[in-house]
mmCIF file of C-alpha atoms and ligand atoms in Angstrom:
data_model
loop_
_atom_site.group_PDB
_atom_site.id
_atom_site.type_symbol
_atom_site.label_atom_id
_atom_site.label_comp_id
_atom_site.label_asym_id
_atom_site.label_seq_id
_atom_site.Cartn_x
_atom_site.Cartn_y
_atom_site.Cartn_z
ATOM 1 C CA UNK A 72 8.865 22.702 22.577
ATOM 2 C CA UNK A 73 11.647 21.611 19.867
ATOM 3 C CA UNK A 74 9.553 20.835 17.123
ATOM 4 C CA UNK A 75 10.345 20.654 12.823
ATOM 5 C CA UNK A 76 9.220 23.061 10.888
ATOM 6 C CA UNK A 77 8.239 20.951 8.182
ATOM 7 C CA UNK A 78 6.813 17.553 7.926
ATOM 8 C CA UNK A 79 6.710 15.471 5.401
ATOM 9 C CA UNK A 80 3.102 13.485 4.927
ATOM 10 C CA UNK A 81 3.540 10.200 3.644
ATOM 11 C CA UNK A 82 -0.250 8.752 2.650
ATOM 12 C CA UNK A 83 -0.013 4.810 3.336
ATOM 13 C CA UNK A 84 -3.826 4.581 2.664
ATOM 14 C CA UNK A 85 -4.438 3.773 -0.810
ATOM 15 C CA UNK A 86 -1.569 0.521 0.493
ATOM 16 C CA UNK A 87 -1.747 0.227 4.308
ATOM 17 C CA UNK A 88 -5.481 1.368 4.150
ATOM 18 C CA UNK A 89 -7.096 -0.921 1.276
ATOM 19 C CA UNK A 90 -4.818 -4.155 1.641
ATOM 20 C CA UNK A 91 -7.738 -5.007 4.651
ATOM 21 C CA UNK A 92 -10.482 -4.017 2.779
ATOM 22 C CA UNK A 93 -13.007 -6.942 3.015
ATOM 23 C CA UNK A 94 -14.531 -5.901 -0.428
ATOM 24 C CA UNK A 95 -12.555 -5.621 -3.731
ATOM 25 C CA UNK A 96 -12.237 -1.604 -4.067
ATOM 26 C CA UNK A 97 -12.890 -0.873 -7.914
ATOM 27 C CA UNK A 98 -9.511 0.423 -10.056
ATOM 28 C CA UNK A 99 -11.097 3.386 -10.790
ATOM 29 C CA UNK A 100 -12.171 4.179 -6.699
ATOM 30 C CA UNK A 101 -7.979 3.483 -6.117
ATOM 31 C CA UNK A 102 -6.929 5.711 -9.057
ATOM 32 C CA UNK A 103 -9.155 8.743 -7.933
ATOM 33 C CA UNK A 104 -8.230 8.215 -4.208
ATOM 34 C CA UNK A 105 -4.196 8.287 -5.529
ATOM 35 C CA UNK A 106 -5.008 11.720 -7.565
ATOM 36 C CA UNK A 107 -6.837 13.256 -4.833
ATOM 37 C CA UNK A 108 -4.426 12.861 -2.149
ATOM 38 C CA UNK A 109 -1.685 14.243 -4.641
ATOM 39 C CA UNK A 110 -3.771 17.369 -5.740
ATOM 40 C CA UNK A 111 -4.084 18.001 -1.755
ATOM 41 C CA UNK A 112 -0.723 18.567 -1.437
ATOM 42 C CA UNK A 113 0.744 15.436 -0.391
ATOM 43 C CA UNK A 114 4.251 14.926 -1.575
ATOM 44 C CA UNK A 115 4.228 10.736 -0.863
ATOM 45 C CA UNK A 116 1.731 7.851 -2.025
ATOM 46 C CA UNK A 117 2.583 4.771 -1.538
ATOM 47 C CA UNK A 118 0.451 4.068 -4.288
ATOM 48 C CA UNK A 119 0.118 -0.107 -3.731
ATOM 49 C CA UNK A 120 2.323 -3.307 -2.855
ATOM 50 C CA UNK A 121 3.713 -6.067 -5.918
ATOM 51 C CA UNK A 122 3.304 -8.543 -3.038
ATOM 52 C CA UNK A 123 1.641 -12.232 -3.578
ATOM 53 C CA UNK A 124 -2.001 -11.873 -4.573
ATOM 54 C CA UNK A 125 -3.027 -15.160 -2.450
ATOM 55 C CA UNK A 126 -1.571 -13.185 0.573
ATOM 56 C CA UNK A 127 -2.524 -9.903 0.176
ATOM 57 C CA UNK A 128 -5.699 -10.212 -3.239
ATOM 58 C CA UNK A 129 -6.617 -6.101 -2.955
ATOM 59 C CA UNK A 130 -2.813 -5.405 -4.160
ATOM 60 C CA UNK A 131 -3.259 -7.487 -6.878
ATOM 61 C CA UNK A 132 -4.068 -4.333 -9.456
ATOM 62 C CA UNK A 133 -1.459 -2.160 -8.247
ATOM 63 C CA UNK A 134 0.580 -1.912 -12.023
ATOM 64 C CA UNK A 135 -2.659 -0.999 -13.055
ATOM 65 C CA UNK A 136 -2.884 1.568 -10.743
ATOM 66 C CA UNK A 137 0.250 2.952 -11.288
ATOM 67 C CA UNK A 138 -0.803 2.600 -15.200
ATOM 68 C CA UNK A 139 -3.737 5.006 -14.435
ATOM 69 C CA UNK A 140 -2.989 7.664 -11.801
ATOM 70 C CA UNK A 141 -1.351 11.066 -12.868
ATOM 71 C CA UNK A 142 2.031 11.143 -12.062
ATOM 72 C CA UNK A 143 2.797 14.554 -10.185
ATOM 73 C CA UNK A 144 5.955 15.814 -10.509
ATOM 74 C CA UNK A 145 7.815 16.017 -7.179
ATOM 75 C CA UNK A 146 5.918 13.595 -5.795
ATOM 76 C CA UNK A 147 6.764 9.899 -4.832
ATOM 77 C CA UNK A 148 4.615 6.851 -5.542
ATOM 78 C CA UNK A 149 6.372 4.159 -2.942
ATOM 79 C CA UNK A 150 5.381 0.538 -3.478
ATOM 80 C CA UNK A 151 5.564 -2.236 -1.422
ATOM 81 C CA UNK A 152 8.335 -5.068 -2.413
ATOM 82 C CA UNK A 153 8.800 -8.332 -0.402
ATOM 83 C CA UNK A 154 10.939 -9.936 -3.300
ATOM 84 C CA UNK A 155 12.676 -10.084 -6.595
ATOM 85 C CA UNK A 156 9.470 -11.024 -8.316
ATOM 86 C CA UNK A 157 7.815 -8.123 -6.920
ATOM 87 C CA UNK A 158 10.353 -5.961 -8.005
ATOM 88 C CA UNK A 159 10.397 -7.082 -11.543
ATOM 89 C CA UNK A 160 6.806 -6.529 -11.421
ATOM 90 C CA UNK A 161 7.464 -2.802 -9.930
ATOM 91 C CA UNK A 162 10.687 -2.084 -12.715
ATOM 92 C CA UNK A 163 8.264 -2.580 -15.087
ATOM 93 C CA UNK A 164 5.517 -0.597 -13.993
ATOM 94 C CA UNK A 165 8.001 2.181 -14.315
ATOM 95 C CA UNK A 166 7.580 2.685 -10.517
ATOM 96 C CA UNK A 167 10.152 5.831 -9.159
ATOM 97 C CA UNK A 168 10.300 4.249 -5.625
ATOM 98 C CA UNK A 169 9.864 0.625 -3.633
ATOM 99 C CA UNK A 170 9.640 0.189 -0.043
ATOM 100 C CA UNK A 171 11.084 -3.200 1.299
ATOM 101 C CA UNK A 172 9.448 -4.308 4.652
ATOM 102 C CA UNK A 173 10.853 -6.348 7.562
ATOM 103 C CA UNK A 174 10.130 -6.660 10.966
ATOM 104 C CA UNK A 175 11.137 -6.681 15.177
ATOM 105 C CA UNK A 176 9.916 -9.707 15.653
ATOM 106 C CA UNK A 177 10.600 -13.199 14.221
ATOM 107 C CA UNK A 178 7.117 -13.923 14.899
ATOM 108 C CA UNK A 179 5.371 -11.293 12.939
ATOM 109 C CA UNK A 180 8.584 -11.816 10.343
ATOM 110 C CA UNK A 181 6.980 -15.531 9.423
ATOM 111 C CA UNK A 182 3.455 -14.330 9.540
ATOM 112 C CA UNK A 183 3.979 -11.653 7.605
ATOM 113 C CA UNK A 184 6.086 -12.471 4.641
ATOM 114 C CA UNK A 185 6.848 -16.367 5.599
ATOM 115 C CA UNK A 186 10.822 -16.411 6.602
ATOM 116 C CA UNK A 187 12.647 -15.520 9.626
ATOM 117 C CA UNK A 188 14.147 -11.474 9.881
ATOM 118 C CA UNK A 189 17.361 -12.705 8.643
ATOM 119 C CA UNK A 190 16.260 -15.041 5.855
ATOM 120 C CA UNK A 191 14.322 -11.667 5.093
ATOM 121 C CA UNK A 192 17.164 -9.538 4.926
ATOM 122 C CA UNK A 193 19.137 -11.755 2.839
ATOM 123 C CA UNK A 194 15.997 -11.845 0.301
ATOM 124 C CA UNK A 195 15.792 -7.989 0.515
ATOM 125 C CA UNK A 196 19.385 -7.248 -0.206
ATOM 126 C CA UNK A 197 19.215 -7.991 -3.858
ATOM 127 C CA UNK A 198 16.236 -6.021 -4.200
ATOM 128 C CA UNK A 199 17.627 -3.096 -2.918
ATOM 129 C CA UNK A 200 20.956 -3.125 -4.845
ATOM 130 C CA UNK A 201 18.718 -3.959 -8.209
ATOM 131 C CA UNK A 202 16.690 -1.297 -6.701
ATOM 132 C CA UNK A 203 19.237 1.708 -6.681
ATOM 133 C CA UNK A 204 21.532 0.049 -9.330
ATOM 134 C CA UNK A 205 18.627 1.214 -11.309
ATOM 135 C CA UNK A 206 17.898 4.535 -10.351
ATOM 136 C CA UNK A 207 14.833 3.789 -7.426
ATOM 137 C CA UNK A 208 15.023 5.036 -4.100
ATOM 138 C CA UNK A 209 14.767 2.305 -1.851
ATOM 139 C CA UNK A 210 12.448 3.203 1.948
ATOM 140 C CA UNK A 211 12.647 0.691 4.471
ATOM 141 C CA UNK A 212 9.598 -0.095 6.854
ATOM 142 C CA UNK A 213 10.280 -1.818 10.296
ATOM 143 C CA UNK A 214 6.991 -3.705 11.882
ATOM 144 C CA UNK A 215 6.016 -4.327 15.462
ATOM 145 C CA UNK A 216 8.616 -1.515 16.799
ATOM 146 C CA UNK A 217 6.453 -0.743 20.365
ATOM 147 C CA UNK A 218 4.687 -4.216 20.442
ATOM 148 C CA UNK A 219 4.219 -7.431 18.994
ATOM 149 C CA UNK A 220 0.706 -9.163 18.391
ATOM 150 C CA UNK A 221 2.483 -12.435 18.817
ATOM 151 C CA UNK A 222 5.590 -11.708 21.410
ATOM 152 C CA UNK A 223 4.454 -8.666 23.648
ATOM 153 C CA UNK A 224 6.946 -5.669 24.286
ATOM 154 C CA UNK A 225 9.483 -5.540 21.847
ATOM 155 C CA UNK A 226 13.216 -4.281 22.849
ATOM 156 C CA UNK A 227 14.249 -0.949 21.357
ATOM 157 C CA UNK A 228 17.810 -2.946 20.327
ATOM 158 C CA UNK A 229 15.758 -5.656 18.414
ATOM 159 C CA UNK A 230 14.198 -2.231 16.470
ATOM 160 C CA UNK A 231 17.602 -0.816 15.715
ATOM 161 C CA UNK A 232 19.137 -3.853 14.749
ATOM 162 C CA UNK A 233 16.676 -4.166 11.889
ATOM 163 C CA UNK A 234 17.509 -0.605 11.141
ATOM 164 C CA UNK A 235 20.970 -0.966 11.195
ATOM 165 C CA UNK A 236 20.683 -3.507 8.131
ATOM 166 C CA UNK A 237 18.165 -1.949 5.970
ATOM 167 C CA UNK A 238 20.499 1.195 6.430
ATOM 168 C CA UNK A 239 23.204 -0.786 4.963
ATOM 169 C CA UNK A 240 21.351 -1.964 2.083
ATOM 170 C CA UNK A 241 20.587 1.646 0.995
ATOM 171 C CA UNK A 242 17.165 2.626 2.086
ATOM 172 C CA UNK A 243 17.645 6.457 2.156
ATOM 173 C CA UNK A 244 14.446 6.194 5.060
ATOM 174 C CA UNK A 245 13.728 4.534 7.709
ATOM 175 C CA UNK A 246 9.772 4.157 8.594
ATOM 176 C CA UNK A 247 9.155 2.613 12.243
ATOM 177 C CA UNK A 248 5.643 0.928 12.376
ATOM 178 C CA UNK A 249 3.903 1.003 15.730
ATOM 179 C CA UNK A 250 1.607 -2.090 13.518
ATOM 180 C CA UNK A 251 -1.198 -2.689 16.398
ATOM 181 C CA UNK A 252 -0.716 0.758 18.114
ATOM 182 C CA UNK A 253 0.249 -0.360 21.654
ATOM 183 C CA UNK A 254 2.755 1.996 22.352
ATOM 184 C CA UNK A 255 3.035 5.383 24.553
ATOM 185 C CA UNK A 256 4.682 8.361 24.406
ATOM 186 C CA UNK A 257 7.894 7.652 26.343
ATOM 187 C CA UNK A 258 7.975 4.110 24.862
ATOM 188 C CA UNK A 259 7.975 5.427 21.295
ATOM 189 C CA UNK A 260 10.874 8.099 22.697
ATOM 190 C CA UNK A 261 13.506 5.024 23.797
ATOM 191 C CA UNK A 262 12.825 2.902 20.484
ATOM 192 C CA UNK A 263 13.802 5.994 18.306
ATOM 193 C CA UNK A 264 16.261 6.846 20.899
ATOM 194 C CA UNK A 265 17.903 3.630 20.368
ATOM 195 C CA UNK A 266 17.593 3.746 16.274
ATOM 196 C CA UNK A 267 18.543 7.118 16.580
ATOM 197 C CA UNK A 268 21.891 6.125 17.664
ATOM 198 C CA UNK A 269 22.902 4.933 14.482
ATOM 199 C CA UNK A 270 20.659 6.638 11.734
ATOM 200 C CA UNK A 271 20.414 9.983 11.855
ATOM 201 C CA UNK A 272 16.959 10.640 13.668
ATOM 202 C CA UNK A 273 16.262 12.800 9.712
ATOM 203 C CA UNK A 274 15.998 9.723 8.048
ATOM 204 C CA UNK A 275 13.389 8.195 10.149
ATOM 205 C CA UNK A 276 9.768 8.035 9.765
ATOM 206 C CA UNK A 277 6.914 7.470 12.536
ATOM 207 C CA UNK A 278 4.333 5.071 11.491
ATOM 208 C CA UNK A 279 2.049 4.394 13.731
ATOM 209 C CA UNK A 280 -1.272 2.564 13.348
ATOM 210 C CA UNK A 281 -4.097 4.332 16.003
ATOM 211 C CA UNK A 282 -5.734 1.204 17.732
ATOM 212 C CA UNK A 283 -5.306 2.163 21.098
ATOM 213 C CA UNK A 284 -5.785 6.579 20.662
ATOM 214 C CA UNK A 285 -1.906 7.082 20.995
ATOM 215 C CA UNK A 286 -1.177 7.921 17.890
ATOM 216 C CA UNK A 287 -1.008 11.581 18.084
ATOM 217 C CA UNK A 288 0.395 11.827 21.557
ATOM 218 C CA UNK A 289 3.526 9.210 20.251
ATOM 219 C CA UNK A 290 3.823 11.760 17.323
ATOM 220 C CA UNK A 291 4.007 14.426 19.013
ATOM 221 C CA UNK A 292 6.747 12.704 21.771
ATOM 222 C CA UNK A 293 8.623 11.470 18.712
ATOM 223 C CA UNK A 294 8.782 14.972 16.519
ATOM 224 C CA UNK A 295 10.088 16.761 19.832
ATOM 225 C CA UNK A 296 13.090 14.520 18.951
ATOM 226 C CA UNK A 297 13.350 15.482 15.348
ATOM 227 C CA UNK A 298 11.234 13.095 14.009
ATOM 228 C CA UNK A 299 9.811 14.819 10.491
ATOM 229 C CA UNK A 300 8.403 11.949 8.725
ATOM 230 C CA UNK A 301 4.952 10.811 9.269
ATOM 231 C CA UNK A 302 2.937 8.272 8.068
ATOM 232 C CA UNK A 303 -0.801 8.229 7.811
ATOM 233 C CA UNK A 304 -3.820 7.559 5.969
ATOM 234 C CA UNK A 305 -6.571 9.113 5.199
ATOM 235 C CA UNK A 306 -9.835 8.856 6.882
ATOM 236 C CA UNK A 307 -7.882 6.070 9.206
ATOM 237 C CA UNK A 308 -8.490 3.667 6.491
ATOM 238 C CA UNK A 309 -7.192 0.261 7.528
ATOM 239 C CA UNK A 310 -5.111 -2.181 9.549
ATOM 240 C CA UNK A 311 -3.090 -5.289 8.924
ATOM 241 C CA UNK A 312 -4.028 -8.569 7.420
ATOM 242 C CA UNK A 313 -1.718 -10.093 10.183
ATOM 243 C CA UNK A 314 -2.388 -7.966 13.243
ATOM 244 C CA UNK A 315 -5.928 -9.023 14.912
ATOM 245 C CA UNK A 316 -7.397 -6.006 15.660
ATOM 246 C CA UNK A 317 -4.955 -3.314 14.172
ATOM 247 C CA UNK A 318 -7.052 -0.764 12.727
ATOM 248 C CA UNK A 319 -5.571 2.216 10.921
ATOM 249 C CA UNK A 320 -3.036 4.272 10.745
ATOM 250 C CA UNK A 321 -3.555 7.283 12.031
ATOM 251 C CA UNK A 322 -5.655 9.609 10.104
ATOM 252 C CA UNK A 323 -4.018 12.121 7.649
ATOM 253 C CA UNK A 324 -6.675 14.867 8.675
ATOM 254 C CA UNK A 325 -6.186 14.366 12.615
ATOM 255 C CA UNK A 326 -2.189 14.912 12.052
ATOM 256 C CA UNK A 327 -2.577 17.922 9.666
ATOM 257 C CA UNK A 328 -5.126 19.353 12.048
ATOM 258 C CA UNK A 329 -2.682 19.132 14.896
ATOM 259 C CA UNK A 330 0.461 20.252 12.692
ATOM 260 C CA UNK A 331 -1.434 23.017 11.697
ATOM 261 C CA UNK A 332 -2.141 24.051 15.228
ATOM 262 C CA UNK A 333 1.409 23.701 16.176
ATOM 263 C CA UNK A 334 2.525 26.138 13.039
ATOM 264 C CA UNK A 335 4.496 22.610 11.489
ATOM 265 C CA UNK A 336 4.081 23.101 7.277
ATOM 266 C CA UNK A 337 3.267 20.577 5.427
ATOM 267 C CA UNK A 338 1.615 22.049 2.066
ATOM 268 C CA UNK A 339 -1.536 19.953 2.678
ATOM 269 C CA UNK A 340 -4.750 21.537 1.607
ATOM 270 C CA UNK A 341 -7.327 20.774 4.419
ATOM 271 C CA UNK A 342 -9.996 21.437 2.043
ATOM 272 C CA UNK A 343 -8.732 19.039 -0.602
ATOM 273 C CA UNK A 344 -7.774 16.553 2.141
ATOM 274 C CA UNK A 345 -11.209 16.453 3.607
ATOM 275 C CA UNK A 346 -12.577 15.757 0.490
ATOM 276 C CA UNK A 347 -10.450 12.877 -0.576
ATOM 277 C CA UNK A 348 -11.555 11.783 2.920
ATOM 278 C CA UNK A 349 -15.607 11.866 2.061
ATOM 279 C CA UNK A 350 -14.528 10.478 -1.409
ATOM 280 C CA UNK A 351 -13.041 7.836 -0.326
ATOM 281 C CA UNK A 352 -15.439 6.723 3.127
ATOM 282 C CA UNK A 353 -18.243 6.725 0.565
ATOM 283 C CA UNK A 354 -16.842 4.387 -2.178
ATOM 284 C CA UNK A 355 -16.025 2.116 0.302
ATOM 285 C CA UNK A 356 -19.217 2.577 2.520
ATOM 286 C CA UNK A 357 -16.866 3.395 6.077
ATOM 287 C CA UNK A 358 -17.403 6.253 8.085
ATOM 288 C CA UNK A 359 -14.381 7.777 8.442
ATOM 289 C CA UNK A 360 -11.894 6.880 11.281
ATOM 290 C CA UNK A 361 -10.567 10.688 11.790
ATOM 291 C CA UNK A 362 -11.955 12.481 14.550
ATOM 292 C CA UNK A 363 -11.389 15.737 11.947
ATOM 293 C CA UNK A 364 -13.546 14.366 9.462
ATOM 294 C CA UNK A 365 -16.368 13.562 11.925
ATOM 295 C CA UNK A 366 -15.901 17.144 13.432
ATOM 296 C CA UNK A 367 -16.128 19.018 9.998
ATOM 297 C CA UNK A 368 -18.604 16.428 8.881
ATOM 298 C CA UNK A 369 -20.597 17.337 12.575
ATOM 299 C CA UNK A 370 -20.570 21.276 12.431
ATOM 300 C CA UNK A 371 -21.597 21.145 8.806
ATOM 301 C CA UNK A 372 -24.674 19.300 9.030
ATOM 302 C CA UNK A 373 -25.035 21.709 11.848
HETATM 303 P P1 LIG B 583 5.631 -17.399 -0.001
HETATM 304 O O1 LIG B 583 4.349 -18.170 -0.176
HETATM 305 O O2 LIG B 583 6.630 -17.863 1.004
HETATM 306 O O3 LIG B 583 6.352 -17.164 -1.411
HETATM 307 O O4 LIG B 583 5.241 -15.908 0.297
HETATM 308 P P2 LIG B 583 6.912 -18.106 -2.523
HETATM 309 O O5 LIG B 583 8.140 -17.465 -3.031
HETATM 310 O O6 LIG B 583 6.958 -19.516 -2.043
HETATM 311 O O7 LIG B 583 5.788 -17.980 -3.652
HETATM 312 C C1 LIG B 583 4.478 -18.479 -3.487
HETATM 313 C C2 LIG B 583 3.602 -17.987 -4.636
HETATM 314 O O8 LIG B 583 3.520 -16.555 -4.615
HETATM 315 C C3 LIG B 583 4.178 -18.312 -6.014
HETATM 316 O O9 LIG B 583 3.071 -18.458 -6.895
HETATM 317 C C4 LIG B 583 4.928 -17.066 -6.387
HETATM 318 O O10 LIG B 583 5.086 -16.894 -7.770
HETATM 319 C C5 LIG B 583 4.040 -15.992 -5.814
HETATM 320 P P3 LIG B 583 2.515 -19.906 -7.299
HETATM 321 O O11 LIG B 583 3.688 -20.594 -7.925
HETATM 322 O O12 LIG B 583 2.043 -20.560 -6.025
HETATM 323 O O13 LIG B 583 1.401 -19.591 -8.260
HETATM 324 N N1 LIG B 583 4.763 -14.770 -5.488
HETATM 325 C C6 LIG B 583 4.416 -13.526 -5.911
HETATM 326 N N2 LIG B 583 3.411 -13.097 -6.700
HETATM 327 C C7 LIG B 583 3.358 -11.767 -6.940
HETATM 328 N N3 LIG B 583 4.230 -10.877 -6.443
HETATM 329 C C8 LIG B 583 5.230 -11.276 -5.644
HETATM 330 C C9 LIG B 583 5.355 -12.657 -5.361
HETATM 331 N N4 LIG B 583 6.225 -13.378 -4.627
HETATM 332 C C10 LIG B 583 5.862 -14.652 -4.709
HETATM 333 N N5 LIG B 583 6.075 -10.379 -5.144
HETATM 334 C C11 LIG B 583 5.688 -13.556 0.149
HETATM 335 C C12 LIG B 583 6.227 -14.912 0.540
HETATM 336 C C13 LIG B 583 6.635 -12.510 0.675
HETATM 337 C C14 LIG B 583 5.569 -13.448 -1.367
HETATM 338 C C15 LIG B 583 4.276 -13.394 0.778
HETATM 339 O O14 LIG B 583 4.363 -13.699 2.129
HETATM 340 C C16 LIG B 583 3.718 -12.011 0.625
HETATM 341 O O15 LIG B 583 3.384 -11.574 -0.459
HETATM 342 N N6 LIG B 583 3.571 -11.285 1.750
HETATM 343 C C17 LIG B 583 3.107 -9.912 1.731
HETATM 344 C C18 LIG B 583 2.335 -9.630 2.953
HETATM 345 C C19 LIG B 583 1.860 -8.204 2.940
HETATM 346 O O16 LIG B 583 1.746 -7.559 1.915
HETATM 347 N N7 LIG B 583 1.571 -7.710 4.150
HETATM 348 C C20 LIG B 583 1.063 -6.384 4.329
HETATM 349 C C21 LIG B 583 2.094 -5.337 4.126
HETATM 350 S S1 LIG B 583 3.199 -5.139 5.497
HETATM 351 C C22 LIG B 583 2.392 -4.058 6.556
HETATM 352 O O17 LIG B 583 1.233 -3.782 6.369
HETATM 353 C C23 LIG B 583 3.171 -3.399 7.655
HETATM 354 C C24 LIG B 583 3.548 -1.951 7.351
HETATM 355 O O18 LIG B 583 2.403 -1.176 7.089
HETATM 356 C C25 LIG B 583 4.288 -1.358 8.564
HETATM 357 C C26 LIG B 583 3.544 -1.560 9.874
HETATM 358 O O19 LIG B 583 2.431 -1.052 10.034
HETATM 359 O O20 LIG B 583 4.081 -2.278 10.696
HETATM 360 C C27 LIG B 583 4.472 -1.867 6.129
HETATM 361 MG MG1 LIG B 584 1.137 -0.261 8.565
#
């Protein structure tokens, strides 16, 4: 197997994860989850989302958050941007990184952040110049790339389209999100197969949201083609205000495990990890979506 030798964790979970939460998770609960994750090892947090707080409330602390975690040096704190008012709000929060988000489908588009794909890359274009005109890298996230809650199978050319732009704009990565977790190993092969034609398959990221148990088997399709960039979260926190059914990514733990396995580095305590994992399943009173944590949690009770 042609496989990296590194990959690069990228913890959605403190965003992707809590934006669903029912209950309002406490400052404090966010903060420690943030430090946690960082003194495991990860090198990127996205850390929260300066989004609307009528759309999405449990973002609505995130400059408070980034007020109170400790800033790591060498690692990234990506936030979530839909807009120039979000990204005033990020600028001055003195966040490092922003991560504008579009999406496959025009459907998910409106639901999602209310305006068609192109009305939302004209509105992220400004962002992202602001964005690097003042030092930030810019990441770009794609939604519904294998699958559409709304419009069903999804082309790989709609997917690279989308790519093709934010590429444009600046985003130095590109982070494909399988949102309600639909899609299969050879599936998740053509779609970065076709964005792969124009971005160089380094600069991608695999993103994809476990509902349906493929998670791991599309990562491990996708890294045979040079995919090094993962997304996850820990404990499987999550899913997607605007995806019925979506739960979460895929755990952090479950990928590590199997990266581990495979003799893939990716400076990740397990240890650490698993602990952030317990921390965070019981402030939030959810057992833990990763099969890992259940295992570890299973033969030490044992
Ligand atoms: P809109 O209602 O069309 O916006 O929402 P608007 O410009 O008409 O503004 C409406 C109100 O929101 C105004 O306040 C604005 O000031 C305020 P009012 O005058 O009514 O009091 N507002 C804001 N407040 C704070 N921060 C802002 C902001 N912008 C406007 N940035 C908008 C459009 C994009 C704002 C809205 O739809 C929104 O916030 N959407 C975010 C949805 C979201 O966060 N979704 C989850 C993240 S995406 C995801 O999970 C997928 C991903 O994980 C990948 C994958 O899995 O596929 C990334
Ligand atoms: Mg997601």
């Amino acid at each position: 197997m042609n496989l990296p030798e590194y990959v690069k964790i990228v913890d959605v979970g403190p965003r992707d994860g809590l934006q669903n939460h029912p209950e309002t998770v406490p400052l404090a609960t966010k903060i420690e989850l943030v430090d946690r994750l960082t003194d495991a090892g990860i090198p990127v947090v996205e850390a929260g989302a300066f989004v609307s707080p009528k759309w999405v409330p449990q973002m609505a602390d995130t400059a408070d958050v980034m007020a109170g975690i400790k800033r790591k040096p060498g690692v990234s704190y990506p936030v979530l941007v839909p807009n120039l008012k979000g990204y005033e709000a990020a600028k001055a929060a003195n966040v490092e990184e922003i991560a504008i988000f579009g999406a496959a489908t025009e459907a998910f588009s409106q639901k999602n952040i209310n305006c068609s794909i192109s009305e939302s890359l004209e509105r992220f274009r400004p962002v992202a110049e602001a964005a690097i005109n003042d030092g930030m890298k810019v990441r770009g996230y794609i939604s519904c790339v294998l699958g559409c809650p709304y419009e069903g199978d999804v082309a790989p050319d709609a997917v690279a389209y989308v790519a093709r732009e934010l590429d444009r704009m600046g985003c130095y990565e590109i982070s494909l999100g399988d949102t309600i977790g639909t899609g299969t190993p050879a599936k998740a092969q053509a779609m970065i197969e076709a964005v792969a034609k124009d971005i160089k398959v380094e600069r991608l990221g695999a993103h994809f949201h476990d509902t349906y148990g493929q998670a791991l088997a599309n990562l491990l399709a996708v890294m045979q083609m040079g995919v090094a960039v993962i997304d996850t979260a820990v404990a499987g926190l999550g899913g997607c205000p605007y995806a019925k059914g979506a739960s979460g990514n895929v755990a952090t733990e479950d990928v590590v495990y199997m990266l581990n396995g495979l003799g893939i580095e990716t400076g990740i305590d397990m240890d650490k990890l698993l602990a952030a994992s317990r921390f965070i399943s019981a402030a939030i009173h959810r057992a833990p979506a990763s099969k890992v944590a259940l295992a570890y949690k299973g033969a030490d009770a044992a």
